[in-house]
Short mmCIF file of C-alpha atoms and ligand atoms in Angstrom, two decimals:
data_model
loop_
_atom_site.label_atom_id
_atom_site.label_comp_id
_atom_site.label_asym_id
_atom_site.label_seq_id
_atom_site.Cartn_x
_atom_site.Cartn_y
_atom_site.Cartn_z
CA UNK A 57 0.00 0.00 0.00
CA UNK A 58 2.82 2.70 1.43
CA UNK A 59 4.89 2.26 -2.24
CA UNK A 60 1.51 2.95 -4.18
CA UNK A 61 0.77 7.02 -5.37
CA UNK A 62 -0.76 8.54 -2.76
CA UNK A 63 -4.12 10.55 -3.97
CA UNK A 64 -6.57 13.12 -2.19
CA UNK A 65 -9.82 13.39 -3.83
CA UNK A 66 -12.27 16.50 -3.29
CA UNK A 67 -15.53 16.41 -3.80
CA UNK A 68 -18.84 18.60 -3.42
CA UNK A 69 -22.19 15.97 -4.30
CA UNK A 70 -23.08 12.30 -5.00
CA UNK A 71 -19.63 10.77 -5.16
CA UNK A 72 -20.06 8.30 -8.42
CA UNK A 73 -16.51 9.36 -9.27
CA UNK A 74 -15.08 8.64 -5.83
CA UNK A 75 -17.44 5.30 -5.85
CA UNK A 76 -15.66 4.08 -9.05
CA UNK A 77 -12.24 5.21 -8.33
CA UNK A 78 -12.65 3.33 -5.15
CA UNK A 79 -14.16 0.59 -7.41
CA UNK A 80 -11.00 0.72 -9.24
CA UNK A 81 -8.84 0.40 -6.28
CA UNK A 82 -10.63 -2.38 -4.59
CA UNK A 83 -10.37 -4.62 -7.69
CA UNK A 84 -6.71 -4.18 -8.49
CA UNK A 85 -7.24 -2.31 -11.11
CA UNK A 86 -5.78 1.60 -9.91
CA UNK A 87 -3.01 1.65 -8.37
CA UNK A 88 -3.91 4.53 -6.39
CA UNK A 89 -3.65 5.00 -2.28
CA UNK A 90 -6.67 7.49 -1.95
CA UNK A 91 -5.85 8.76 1.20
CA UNK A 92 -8.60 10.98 2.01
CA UNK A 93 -11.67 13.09 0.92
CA UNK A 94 -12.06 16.54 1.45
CA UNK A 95 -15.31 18.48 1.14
CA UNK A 96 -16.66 22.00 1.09
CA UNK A 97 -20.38 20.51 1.99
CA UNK A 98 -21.07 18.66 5.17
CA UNK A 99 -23.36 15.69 5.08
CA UNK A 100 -22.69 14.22 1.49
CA UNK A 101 -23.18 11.06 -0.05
CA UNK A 102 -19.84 11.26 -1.00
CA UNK A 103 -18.74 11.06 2.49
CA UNK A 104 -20.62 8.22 3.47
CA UNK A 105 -19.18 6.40 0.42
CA UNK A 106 -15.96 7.26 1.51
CA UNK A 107 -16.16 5.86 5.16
CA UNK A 108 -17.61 3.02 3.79
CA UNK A 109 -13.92 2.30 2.30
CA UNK A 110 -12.98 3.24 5.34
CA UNK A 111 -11.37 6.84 3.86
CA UNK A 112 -11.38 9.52 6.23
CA UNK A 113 -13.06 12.79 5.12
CA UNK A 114 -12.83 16.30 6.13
CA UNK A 115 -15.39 18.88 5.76
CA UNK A 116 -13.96 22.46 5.13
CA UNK A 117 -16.18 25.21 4.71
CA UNK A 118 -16.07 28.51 3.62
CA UNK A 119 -18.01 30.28 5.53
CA UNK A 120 -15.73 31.62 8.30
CA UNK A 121 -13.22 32.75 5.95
CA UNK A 122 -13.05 36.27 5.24
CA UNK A 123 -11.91 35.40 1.37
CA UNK A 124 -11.49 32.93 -1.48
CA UNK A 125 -7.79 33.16 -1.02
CA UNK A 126 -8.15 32.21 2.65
CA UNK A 127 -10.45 29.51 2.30
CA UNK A 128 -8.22 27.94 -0.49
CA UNK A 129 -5.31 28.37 1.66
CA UNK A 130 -6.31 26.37 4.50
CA UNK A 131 -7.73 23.67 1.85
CA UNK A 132 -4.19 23.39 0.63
CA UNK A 133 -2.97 23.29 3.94
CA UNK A 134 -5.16 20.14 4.26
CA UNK A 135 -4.41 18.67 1.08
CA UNK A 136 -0.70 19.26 1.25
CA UNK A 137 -0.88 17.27 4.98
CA UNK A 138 -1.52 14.37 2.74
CA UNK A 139 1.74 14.98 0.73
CA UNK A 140 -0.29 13.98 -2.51
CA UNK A 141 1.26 12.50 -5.71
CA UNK A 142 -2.57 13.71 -7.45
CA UNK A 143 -5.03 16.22 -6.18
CA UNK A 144 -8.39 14.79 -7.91
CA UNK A 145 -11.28 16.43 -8.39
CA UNK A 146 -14.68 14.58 -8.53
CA UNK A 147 -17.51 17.00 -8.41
CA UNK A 148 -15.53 19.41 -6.55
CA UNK A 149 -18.10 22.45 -7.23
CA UNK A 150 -15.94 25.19 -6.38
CA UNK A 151 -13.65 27.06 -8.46
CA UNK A 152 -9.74 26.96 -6.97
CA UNK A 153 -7.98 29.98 -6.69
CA UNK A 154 -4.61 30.11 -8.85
CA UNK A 155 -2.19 30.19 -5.46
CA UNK A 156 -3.98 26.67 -5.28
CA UNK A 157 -3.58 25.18 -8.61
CA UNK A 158 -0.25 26.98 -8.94
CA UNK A 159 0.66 24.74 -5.96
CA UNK A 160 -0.43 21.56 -7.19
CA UNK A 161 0.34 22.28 -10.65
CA UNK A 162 1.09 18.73 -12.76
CA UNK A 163 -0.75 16.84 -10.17
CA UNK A 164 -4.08 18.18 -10.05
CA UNK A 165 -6.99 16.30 -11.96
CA UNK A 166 -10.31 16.79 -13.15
CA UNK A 167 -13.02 15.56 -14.66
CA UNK A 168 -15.43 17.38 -16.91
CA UNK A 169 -19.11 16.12 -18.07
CA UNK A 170 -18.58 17.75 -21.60
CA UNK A 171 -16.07 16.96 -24.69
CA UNK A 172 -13.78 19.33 -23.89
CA UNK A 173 -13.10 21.92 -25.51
CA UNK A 174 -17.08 22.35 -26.33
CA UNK A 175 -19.43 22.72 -23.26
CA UNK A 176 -16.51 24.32 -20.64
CA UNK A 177 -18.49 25.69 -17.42
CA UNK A 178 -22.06 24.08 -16.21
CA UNK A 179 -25.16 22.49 -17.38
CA UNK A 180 -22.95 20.95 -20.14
CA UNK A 181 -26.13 18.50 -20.82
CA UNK A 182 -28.59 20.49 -21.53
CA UNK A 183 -25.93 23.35 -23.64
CA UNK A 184 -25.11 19.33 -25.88
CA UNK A 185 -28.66 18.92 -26.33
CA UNK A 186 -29.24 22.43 -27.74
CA UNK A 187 -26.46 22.38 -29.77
CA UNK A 188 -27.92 19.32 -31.55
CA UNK A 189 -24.63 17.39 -30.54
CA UNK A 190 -24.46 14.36 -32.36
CA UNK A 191 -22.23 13.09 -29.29
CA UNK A 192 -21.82 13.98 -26.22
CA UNK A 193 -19.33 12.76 -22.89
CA UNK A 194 -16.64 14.01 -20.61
CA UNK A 195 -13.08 14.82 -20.85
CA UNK A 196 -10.30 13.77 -17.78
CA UNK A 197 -7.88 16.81 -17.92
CA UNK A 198 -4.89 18.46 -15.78
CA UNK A 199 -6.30 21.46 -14.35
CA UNK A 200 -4.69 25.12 -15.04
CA UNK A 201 -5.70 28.55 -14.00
CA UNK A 202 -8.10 28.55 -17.25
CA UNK A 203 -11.28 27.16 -16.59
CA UNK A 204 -11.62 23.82 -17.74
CA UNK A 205 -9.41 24.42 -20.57
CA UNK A 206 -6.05 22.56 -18.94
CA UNK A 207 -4.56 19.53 -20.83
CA UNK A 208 -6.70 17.03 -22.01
CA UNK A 209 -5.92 13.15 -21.31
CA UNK A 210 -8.83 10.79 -21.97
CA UNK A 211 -12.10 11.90 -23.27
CA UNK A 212 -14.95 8.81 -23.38
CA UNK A 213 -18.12 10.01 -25.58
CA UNK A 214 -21.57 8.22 -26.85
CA UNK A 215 -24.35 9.31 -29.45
CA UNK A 216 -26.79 11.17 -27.62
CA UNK A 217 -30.24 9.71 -28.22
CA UNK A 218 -33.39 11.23 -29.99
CA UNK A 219 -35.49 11.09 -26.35
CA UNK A 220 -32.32 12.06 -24.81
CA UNK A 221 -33.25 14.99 -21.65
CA UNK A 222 -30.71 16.72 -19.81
CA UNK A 223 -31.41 14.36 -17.13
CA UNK A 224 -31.10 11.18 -19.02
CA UNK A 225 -28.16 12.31 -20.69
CA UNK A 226 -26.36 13.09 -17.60
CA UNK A 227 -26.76 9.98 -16.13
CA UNK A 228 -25.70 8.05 -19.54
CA UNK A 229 -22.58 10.09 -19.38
CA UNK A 230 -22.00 9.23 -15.78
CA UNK A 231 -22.64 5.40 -15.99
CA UNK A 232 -21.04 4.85 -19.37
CA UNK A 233 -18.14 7.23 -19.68
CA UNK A 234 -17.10 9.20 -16.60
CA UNK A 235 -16.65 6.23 -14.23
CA UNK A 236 -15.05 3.96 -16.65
CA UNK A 237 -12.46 6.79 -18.17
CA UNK A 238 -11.71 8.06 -14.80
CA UNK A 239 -10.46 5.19 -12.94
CA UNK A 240 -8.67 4.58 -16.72
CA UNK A 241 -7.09 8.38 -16.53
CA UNK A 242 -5.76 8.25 -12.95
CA UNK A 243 -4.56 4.38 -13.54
CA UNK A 244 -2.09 5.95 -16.38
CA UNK A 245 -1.27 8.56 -14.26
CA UNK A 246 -0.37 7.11 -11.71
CA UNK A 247 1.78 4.35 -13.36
CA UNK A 248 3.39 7.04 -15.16
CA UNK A 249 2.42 5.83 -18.63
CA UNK A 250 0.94 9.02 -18.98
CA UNK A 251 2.95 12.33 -17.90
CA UNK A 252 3.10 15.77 -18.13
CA UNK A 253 6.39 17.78 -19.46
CA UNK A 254 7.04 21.32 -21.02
CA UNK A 255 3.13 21.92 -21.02
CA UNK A 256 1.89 18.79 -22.55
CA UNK A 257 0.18 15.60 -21.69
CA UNK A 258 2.87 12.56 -23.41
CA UNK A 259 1.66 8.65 -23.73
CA UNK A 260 4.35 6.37 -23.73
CA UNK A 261 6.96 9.59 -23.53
CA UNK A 262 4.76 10.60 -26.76
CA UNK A 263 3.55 14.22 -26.66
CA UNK A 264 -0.61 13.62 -27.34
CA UNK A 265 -1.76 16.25 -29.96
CA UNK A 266 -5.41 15.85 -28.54
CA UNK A 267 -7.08 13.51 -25.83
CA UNK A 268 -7.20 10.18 -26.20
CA UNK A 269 -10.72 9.20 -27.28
CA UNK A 270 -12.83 6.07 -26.58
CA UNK A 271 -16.02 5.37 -27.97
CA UNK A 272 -18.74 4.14 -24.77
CA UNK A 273 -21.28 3.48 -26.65
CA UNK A 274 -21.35 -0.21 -25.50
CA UNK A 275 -20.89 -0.24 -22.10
C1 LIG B 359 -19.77 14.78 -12.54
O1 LIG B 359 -20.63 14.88 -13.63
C2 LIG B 359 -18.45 15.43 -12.84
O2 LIG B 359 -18.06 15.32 -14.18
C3 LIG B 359 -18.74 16.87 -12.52
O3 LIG B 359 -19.56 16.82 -11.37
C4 LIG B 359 -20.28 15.60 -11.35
C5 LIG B 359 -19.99 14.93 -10.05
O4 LIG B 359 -20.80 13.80 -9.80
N1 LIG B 359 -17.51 17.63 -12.38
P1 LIG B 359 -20.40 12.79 -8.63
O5 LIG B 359 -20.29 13.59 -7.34
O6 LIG B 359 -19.10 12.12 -8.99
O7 LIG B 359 -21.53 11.81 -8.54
#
């Protein structure tokens, strides 16, 4: 366990990414040591999925602080406690300040419900559906000061359906793409077949000119 990649994982909601990172871990299959679980919102699912695994969590909140900066300050305190290999965000609602993601630069993670770079910000299912997207997923990236516009790694998409809402389309993305290319993303991470140098995301020591793509269709 010690010699594994150590990981902290914040989250603000349901926890479906933490469940099937956990998932992951439990079956062999990520060779990640999540730590702990972070979150700005007290009461969760996501914590109780967490304890389950027997993770601890901490729940920061903001109010208190008298700023963004000072909130995001004492959240890196917490994360930094961990001495982290990845910082992964999984529904982590809140938008870091860049002291923060300066701090965890190369190591911080996301995941986006949208195929990056269309659909950056919220309600990405319902913006796909009135674009009259043909397809529609979510995109693992390394987080920079721009707003879901950092380096892509893996993005996982299916055909979005004729009787498709925003609802059912959100939780087709979730089931079939976001916690299969997830566990995937962080796996070649933290193996190191995937890396980060001079600015870009390399496979294999291969610079990647754009994400690489699966097709989830069937799963
Ligand atoms: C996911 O759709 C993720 O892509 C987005 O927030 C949602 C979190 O869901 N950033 P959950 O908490 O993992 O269930």
């Amino acid at each position: 366990m010690d010699s594994l990649s150590r990981a902290v994982v914040l989250v603000s909601g349901r926890g479906r990414n933490l469940q099937a990172l956990l998932a992951a871990r439990a079956a062999g299959t990520l060779p990640l040591n999540i730590t702990r679980v972070i979150t700005n919102r007290p009461g969760i699912p996501a914590l109780d999925i967490a304890a389950r695994a027997s993770v601890p969590g901490t729940v920061l909140q903001p109010k208190g602080f008298s700023s963004r900066a000072a909130f995001d300050a004492e959240l890196a305190r917490h994360v930094a406690a961990e001495n982290p290999d990845w910082v992964v965000l999984a529904g982590y609602m809140r938008i870091l300040d860049s002291a923060f993601v300066q701090q965890f630069a190369g190591r911080l993670v996301n995941i986006h419900p949208s195929l990056l770079p269309r659909h950056r910000g919220l309600d990405t299912h319902r913006r796909a559906l009135a674009a009259g997207d043909a397809r529609h997923g979510a995109t693992v990236h390394l987080v920079t000061a721009d707003l879901d516009a950092g380096p892509g790694i893996l993005q996982g998409s299916i055909a979005v359906a004729a009787q498709d809402t925003p609802t059912s389309l959100a939780d087709r993305v979730m089931h079939q793409v976001e916690t299969r290319i997830y566990p995937q993303a962080l796996g070649w991470l933290a193996s190191g077949r995937v890396d980060f140098a001079d600015g870009r995301v390399r496979m294999d020591n291969r610079p990647l000119e754009a994400p690489i793509h699966v097709d989830c269709d069937s799963t």
